CSV table of C-alpha atoms in Angstrom, one decimal:
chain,number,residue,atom,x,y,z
A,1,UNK,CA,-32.9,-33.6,-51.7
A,2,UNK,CA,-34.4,-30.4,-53.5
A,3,UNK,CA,-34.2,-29.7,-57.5
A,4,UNK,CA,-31.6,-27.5,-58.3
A,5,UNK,CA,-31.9,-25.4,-61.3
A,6,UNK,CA,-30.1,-22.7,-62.7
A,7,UNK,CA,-30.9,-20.1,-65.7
A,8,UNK,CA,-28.2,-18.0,-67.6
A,9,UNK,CA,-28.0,-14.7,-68.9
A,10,UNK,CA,-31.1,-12.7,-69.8
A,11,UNK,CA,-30.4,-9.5,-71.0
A,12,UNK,CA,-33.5,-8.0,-70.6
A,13,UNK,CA,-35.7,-10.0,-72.6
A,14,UNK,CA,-39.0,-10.3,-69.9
A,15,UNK,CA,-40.2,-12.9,-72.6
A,16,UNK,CA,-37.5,-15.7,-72.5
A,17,UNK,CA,-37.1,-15.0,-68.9
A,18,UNK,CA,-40.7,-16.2,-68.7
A,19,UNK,CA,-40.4,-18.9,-70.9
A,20,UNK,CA,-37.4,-20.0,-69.0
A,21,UNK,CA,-38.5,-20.2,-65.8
A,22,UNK,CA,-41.9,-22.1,-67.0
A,23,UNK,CA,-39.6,-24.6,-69.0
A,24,UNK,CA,-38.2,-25.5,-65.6
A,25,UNK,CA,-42.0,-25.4,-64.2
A,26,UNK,CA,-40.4,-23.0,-61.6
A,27,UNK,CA,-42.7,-19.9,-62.3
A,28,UNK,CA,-46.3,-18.7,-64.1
A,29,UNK,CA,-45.5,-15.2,-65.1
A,30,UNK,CA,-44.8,-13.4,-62.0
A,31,UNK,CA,-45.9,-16.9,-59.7
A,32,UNK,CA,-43.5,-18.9,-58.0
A,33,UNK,CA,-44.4,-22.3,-58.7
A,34,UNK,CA,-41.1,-24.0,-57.8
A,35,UNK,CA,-42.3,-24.9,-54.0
A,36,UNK,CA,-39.0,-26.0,-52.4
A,37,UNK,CA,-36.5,-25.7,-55.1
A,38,UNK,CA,-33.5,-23.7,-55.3
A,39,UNK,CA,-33.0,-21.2,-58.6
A,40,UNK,CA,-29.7,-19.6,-59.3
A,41,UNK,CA,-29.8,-16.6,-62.2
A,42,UNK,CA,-25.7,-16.7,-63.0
A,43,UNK,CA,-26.2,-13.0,-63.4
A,44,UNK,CA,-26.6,-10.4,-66.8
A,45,UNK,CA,-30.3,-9.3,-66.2
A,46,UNK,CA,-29.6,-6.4,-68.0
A,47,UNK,CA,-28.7,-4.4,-71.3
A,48,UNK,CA,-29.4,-5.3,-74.8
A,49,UNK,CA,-32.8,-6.0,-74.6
A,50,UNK,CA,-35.6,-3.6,-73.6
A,51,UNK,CA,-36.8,-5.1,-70.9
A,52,UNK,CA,-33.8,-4.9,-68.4
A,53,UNK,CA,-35.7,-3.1,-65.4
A,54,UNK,CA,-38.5,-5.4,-65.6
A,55,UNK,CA,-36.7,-8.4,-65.7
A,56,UNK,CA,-34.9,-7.3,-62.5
A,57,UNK,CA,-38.3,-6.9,-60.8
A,58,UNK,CA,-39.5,-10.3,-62.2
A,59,UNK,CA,-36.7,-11.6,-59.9
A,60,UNK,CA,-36.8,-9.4,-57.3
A,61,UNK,CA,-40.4,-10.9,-56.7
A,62,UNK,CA,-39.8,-14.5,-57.5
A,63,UNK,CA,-37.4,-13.9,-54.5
A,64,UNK,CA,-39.3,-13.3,-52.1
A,65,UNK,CA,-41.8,-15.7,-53.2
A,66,UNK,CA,-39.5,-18.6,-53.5
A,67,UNK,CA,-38.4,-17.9,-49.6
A,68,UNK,CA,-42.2,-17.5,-48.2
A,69,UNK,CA,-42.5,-21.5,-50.2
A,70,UNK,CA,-39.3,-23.2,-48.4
A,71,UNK,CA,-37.3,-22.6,-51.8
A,72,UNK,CA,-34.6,-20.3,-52.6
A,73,UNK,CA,-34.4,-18.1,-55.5
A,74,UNK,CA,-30.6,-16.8,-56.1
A,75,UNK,CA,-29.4,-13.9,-58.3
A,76,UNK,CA,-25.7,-12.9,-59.2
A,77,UNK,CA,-23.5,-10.0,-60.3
A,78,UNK,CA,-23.0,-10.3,-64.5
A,79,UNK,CA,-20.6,-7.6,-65.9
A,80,UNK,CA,-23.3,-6.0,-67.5
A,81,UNK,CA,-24.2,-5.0,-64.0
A,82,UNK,CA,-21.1,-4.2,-63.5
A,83,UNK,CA,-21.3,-1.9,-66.5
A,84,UNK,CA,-23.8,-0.2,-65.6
A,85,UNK,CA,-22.4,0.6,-61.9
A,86,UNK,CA,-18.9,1.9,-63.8
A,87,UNK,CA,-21.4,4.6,-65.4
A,88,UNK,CA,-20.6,2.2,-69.1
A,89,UNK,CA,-24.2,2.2,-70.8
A,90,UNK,CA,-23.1,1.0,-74.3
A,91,UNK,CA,-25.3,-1.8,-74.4
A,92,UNK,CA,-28.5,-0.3,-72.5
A,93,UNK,CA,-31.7,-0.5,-75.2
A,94,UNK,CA,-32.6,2.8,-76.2
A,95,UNK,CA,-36.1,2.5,-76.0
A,96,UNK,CA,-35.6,1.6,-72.0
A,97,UNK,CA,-33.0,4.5,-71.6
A,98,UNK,CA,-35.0,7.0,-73.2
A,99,UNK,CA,-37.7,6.1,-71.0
A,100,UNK,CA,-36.2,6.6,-68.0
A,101,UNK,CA,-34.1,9.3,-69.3
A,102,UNK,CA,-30.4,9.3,-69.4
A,103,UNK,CA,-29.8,11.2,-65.7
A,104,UNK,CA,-32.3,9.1,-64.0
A,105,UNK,CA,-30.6,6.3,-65.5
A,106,UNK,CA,-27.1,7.0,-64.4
A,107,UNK,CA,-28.2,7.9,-61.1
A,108,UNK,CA,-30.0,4.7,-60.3
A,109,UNK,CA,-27.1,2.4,-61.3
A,110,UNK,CA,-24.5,4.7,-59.3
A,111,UNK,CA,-22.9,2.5,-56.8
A,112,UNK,CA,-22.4,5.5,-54.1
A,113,UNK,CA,-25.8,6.9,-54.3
A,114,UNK,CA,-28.1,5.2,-56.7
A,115,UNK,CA,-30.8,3.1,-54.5
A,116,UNK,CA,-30.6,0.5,-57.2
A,117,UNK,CA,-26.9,-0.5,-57.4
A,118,UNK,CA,-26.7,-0.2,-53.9
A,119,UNK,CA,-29.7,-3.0,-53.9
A,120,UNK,CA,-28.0,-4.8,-56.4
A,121,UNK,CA,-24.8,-5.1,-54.8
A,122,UNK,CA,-26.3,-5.9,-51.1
A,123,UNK,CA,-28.6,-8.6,-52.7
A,124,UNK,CA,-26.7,-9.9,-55.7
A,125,UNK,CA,-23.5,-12.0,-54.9
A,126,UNK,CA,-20.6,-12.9,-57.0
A,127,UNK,CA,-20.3,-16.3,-56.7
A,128,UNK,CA,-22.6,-19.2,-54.2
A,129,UNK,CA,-22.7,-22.9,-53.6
A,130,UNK,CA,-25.8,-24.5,-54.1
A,131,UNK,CA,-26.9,-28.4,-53.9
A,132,UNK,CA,-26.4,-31.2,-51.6
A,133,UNK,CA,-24.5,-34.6,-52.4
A,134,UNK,CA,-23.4,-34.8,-56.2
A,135,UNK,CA,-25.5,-32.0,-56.7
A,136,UNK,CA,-23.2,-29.5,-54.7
A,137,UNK,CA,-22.4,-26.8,-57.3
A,138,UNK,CA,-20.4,-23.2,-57.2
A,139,UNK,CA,-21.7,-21.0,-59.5
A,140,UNK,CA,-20.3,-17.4,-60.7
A,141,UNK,CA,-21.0,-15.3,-63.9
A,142,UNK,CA,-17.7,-16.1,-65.3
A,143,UNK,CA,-15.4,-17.8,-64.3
A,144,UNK,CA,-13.0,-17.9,-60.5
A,145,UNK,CA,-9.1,-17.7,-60.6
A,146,UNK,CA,-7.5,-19.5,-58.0
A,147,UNK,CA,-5.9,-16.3,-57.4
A,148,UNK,CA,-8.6,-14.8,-56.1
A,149,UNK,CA,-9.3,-17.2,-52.9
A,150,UNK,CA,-7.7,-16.0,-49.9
A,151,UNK,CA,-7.8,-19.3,-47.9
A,152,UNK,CA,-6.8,-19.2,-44.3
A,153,UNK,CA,-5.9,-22.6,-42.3
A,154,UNK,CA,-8.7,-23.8,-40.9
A,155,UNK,CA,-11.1,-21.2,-43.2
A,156,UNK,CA,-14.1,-22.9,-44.4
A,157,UNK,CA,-15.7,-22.8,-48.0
A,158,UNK,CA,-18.8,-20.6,-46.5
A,159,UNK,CA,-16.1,-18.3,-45.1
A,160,UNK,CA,-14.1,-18.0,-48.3
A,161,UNK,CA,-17.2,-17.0,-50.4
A,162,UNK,CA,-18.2,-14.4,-47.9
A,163,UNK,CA,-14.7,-12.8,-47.9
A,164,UNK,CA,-14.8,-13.3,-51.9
A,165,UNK,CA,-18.5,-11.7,-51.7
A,166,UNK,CA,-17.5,-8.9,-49.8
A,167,UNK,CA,-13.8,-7.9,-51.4
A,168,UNK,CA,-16.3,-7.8,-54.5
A,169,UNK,CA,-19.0,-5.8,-52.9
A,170,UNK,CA,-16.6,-3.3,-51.6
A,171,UNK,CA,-14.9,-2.6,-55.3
A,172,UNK,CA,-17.7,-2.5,-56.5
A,173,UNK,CA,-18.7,0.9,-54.3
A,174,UNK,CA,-15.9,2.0,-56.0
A,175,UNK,CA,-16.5,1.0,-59.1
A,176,UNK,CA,-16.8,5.1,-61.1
A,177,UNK,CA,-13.5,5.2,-59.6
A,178,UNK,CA,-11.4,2.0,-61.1
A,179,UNK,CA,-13.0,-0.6,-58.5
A,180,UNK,CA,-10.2,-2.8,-58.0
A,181,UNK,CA,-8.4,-6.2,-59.8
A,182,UNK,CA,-11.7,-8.4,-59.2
A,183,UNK,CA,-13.9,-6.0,-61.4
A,184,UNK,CA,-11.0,-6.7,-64.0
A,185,UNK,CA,-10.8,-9.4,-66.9
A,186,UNK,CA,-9.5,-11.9,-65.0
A,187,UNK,CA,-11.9,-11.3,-62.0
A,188,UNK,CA,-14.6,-13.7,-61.6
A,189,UNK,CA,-17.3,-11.0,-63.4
A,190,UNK,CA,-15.0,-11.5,-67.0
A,191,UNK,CA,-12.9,-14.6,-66.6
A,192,UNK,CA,-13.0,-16.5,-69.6
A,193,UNK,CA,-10.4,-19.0,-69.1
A,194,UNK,CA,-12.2,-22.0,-68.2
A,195,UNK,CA,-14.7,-21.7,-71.4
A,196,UNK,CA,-12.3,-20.6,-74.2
A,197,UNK,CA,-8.6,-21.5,-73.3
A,198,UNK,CA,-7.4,-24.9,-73.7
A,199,UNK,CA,-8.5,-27.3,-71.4
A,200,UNK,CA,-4.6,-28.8,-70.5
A,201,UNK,CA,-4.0,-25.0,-69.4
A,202,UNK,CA,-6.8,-24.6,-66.9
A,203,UNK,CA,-8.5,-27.0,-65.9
A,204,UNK,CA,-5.9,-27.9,-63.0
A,205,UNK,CA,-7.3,-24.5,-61.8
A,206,UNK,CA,-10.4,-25.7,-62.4
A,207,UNK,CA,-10.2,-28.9,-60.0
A,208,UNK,CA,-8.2,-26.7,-57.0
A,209,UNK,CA,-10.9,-23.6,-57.2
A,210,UNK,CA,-13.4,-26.9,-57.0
A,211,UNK,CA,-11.7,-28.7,-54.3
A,212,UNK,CA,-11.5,-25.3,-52.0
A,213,UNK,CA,-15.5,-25.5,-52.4
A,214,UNK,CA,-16.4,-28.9,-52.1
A,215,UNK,CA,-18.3,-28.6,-55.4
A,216,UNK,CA,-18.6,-30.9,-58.2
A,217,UNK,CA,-18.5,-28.7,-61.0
A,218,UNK,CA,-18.6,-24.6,-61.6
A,219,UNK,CA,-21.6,-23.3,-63.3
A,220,UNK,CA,-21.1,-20.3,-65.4
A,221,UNK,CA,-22.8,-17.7,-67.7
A,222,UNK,CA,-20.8,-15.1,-69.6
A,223,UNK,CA,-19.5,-16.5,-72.5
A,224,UNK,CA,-22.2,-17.8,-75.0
A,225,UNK,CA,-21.7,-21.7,-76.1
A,226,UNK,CA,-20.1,-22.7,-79.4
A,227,UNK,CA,-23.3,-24.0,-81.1
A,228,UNK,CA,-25.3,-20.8,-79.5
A,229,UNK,CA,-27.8,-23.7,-78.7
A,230,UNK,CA,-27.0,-26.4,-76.0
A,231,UNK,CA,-25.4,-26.0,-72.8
A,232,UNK,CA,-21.7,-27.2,-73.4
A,233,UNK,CA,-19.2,-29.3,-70.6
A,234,UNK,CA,-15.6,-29.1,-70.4
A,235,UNK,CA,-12.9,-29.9,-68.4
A,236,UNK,CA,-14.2,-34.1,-68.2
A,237,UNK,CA,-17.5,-32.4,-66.7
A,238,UNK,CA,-15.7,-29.6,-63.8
A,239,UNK,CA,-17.3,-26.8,-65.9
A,240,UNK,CA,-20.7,-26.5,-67.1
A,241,UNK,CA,-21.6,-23.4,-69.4
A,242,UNK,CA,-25.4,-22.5,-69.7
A,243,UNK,CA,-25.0,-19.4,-71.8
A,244,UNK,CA,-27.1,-20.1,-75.1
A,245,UNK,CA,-27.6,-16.8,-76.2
A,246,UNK,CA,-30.8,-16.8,-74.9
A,247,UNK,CA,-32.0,-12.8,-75.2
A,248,UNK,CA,-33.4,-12.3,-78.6
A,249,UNK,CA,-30.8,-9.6,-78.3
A,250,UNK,CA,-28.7,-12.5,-78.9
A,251,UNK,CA,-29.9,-16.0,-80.4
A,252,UNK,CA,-33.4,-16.5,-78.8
A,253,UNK,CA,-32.4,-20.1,-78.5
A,254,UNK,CA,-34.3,-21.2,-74.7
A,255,UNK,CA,-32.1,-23.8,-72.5
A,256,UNK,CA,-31.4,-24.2,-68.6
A,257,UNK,CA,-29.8,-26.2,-66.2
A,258,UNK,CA,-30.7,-28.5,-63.4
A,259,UNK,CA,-29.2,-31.4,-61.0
A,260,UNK,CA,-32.0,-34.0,-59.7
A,261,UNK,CA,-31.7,-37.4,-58.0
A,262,UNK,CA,-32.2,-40.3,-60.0
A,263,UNK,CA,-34.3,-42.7,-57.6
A,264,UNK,CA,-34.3,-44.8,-60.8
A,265,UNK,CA,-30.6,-45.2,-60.0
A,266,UNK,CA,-30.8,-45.9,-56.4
A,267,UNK,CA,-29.9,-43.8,-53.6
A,268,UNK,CA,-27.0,-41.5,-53.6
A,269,UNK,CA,-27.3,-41.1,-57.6
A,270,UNK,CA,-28.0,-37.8,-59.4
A,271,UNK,CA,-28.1,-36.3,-62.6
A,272,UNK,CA,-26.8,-33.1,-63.8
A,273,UNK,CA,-29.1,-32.1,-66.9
A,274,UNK,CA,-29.7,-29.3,-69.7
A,275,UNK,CA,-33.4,-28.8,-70.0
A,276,UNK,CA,-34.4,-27.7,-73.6
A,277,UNK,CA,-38.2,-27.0,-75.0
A,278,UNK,CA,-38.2,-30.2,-76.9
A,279,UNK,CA,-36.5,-33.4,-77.3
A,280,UNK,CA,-35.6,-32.1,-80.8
A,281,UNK,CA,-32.7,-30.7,-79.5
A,282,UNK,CA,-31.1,-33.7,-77.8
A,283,UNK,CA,-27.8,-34.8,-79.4
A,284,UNK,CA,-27.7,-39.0,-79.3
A,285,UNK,CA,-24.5,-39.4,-79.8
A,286,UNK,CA,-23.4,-37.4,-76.6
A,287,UNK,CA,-26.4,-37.5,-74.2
A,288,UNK,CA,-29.2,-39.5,-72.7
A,289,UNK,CA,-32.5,-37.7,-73.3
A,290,UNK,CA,-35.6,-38.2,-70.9
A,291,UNK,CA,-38.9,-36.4,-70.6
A,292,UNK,CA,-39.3,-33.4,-68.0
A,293,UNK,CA,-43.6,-33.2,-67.7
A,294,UNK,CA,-44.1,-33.1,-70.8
A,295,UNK,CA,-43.1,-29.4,-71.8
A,296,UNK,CA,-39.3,-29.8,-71.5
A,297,UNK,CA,-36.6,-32.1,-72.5
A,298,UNK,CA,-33.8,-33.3,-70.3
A,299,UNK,CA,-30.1,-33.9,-71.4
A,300,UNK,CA,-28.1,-35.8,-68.9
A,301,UNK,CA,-24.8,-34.2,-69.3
A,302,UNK,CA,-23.0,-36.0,-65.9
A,303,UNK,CA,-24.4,-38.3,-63.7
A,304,UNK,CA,-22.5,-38.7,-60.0
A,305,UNK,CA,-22.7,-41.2,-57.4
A,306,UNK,CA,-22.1,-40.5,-53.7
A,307,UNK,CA,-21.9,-43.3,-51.5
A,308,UNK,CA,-21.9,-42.9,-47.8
A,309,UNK,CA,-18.3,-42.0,-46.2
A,310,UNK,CA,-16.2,-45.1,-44.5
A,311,UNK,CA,-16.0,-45.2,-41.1
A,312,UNK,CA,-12.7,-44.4,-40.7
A,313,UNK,CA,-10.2,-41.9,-41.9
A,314,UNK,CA,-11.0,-39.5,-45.5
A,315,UNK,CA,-14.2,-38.2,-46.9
A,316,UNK,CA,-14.9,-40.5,-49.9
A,317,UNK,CA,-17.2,-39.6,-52.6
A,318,UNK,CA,-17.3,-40.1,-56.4
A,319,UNK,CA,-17.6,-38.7,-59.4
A,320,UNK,CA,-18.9,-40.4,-62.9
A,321,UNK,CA,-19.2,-39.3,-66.0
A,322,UNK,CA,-21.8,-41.3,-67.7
A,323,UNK,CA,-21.5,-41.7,-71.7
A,324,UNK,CA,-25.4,-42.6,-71.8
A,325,UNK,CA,-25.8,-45.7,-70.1
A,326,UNK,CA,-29.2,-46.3,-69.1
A,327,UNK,CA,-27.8,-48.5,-65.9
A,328,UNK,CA,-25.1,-47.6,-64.0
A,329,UNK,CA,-21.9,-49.8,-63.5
A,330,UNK,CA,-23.1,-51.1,-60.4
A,331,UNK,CA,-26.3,-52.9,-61.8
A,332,UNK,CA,-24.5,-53.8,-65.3
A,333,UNK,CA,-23.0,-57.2,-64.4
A,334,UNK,CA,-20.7,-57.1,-67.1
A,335,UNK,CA,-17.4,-55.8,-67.9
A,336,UNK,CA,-18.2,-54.4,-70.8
A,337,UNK,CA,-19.5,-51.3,-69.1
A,338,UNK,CA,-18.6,-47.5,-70.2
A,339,UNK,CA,-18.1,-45.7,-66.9
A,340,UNK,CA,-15.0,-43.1,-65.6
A,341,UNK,CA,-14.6,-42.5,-62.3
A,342,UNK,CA,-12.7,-40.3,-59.9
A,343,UNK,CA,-12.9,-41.6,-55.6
A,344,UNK,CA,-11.4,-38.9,-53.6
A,345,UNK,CA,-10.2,-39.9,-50.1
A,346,UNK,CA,-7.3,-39.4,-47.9
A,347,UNK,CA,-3.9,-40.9,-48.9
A,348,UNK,CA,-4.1,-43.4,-46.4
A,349,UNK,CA,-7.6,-45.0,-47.7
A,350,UNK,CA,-6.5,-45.6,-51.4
A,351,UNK,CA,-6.4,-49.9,-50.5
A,352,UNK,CA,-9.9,-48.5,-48.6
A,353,UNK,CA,-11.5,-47.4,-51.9
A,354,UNK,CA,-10.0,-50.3,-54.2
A,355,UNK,CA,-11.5,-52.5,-51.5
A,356,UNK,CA,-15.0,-50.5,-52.3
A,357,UNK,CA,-14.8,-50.2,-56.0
A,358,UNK,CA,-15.6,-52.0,-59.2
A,359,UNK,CA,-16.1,-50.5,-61.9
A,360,UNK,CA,-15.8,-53.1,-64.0
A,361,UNK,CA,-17.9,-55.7,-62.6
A,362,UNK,CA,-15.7,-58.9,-63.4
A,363,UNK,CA,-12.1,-56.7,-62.4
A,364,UNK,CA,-14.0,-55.8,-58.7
A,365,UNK,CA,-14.0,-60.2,-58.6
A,366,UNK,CA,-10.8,-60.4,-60.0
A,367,UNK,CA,-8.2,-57.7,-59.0
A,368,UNK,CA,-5.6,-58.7,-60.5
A,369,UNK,CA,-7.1,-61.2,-63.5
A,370,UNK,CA,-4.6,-63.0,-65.5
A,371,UNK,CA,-4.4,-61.9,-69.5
A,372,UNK,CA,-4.7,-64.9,-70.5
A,373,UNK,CA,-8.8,-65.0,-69.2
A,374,UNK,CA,-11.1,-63.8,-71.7
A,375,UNK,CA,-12.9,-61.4,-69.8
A,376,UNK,CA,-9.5,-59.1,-69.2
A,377,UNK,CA,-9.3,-58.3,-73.3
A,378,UNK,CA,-12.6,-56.8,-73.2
A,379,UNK,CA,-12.1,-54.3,-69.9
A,380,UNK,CA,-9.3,-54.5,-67.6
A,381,UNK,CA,-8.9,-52.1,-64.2
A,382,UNK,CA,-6.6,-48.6,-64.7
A,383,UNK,CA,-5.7,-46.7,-61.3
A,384,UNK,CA,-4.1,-43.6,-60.9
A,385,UNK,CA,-2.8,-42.3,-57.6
A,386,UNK,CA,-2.2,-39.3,-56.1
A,387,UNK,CA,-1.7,-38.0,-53.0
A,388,UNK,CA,-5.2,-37.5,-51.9
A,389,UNK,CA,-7.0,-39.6,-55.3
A,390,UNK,CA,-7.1,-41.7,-57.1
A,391,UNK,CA,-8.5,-42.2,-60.8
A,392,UNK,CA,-9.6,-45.8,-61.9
A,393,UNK,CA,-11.1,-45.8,-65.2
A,394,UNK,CA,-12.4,-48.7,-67.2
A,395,UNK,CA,-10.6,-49.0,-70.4
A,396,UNK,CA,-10.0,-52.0,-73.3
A,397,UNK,CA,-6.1,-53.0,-74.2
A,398,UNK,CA,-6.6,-50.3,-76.6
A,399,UNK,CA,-6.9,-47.8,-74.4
A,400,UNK,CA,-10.5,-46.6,-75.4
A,401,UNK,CA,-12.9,-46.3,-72.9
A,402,UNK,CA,-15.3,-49.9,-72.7
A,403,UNK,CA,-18.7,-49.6,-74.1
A,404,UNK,CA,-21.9,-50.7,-72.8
């Protein structure tokens, strides 16, 4: 499986870009360095710094770079592109739009006959999966509605984002005259639901937006993270925000994103991570922190097993959020073990996964263990079902969640 990594929102600052994409080992300056892994830029390249145009060629480069190495180097549509294409230049640096000039300017970022935006919206998309296994990941600037999938029986994910891709690209022509209800705010270029509203209101969206792409979490840009610092989770680890603020237009504060496997695990076991410069920056109480080569610090912010699929009848595959365990469940041998779990499979396989799962070591021995043994005070076995899951969650008799 190849790294995955993923940088947010730039705003034209060439020198974080730089130091980004170094902190990830990914690039030297204007090198790809990232041989076969896979980069996703979740989109706002431009405005507010002064570097806006070369940033877009940093990437345009890397790009092509990235593909002659066996990786893949991904860019999407921000709104501040989208700005730019509606003829909006607000937020453009002076400096870089006096030395273009203000015509030349305005004519390159018009959709209908600038060279640029036309490039942009030909090479950019709106939203992409990337990642294999527990590293499979949709990623957008902002945020995707439900609303705004047009599923068709039998339509596959790939065929969804292309229709999504292209309804976007097509508004987007458009976009000096209106556009259309995806270049709105709750189109996937300005959503903000997912990252600001509370969670019980969304993140049922969330999970069926997830579930139509196979994907175990959204990646998103766009809205800046509380602490303006550290990449933030919500929605029990569906929605991963990687906006730190990271132009000196903004914060200057330097973080990314990636999903690795952890052969240290096992097979089938992955990490999703925020990189940071230095370990300074971990937070103990809420992450695992591990050394990247020596230049960057890694933040385990969800870690996802994906065993291989029965035989017969649903897809089953599984999702864990870890609290900072240094083992996972399966290696523990104990019951006191902090681990929650989701196994999604077909209706008709929910005794097939209880068969296949423990995550408390003793309850997998013991399904149904009598109160009155000493081992069920200290963890005991929760399931949920549903009609196609089913949670099962380690918790104590006081409902917290066990602890390691």
């Amino acid at each position: 499986m190849d790294i995955l990594f993923a940088i947010g929102d730039l705003h034209g600052d060439l020198e974080r870009a730089h130091a980004a994409l170094a902190m990830c080992g990914l690039a030297n300056q204007t090198h790809w360095t990232g041989g076969r892994a896979t980069l996703v830029q979740t989109g706002d390249l431009v405005d507010r710094g002064r570097s806006s145009l070369q940033v877009i060629a940093l990437f345009d480069a890397l790009e092509q770079q990235a593909r002659e190495s066996g990786g893949k180097c991904t860019r999407l549509l921000g709104n501040h592109e989208l700005l730019n294409m509606q003829g909006d230049f607000r937020y453009v640096h002076p400096s870089e739009m006096s030395a273009v000039g203000p015509g030349a300017w305005r004519g390159m970022f018009d959709p209908r006959v600038g060279a640029l935006a036309q490039r942009l919206i030909a090479q950019q998309p709106v939203a992409t999966v990337a990642g294999a296994g527990g590293c499979r990941t949709l990623f957008i600037h902002a945020g995707l509605h439900p609303r705004h999938l047009r599923p068709k029986a039998g339509a596959s994910w790939p065929e969804q984002q292309r229709d999504l891709n292209a309804r976007v690209a097509a508004q987007l022509q458009r976009a000096r005259e209106g556009g259309g209800d995806l270049l709105g705010g709750e189109g996937p270029l300005w959503y903000r639901g997912y990252a600001e509203y509370a969670e019980g209101s969304v993140c049922a969206q969330l999970r069926t937006v997830l579930d139509a792409a196979g994907a175990w979490r959204m990646v998103v840009g766009h809205t800046i993270t509380p602490d303006h610092k550290h990449v933030n989770v919500r929605c029990g680890g569906m929605l991963h925000m990687i906006d730190v603020g990271m132009s000196s237009a903004y914060y200057g504060s330097l973080a990314a994103w990636t999903c690795q496997p952890r052969h240290d695990l096992g097979p089938g076991w992955v990490s999703a991570s925020a990189l940071y410069p230095n370990p300074s920056r971990r937070r103990p109480a809420e992450a695992r922190e591990g050394r990247l080569g020596g230049t960057s610090a890694a933040v385990v912010l969800q870690t996802v097993y994906v065993p291989r699929a029965p035989r017969a009848g649903g897809r089953l595959s599984t999702r864990v959020h870890d609290d900072g365990a240094s083992q996972p469940w399966a290696r523990a041998g104990a019951a006191d073990v902090t681990t929650e779990a989701v196994a999604a499979c077909a209706h008709s396989n929910v005794r097939r996964c209880q068969r296949l799962w423990g995550l408390c070591p003793w309850v997998a021995r013991h399904p149904h263990p009598p109160m009155s043994h000493p081992r069920a005070a200290l963890c005991v076995l929760h399931i949920h079902s549903h009609p196609s899951t089913f949670w099962a969650v380690c918790r104590d008799q006081s409902g917290r969640r066990c602890w390691r």
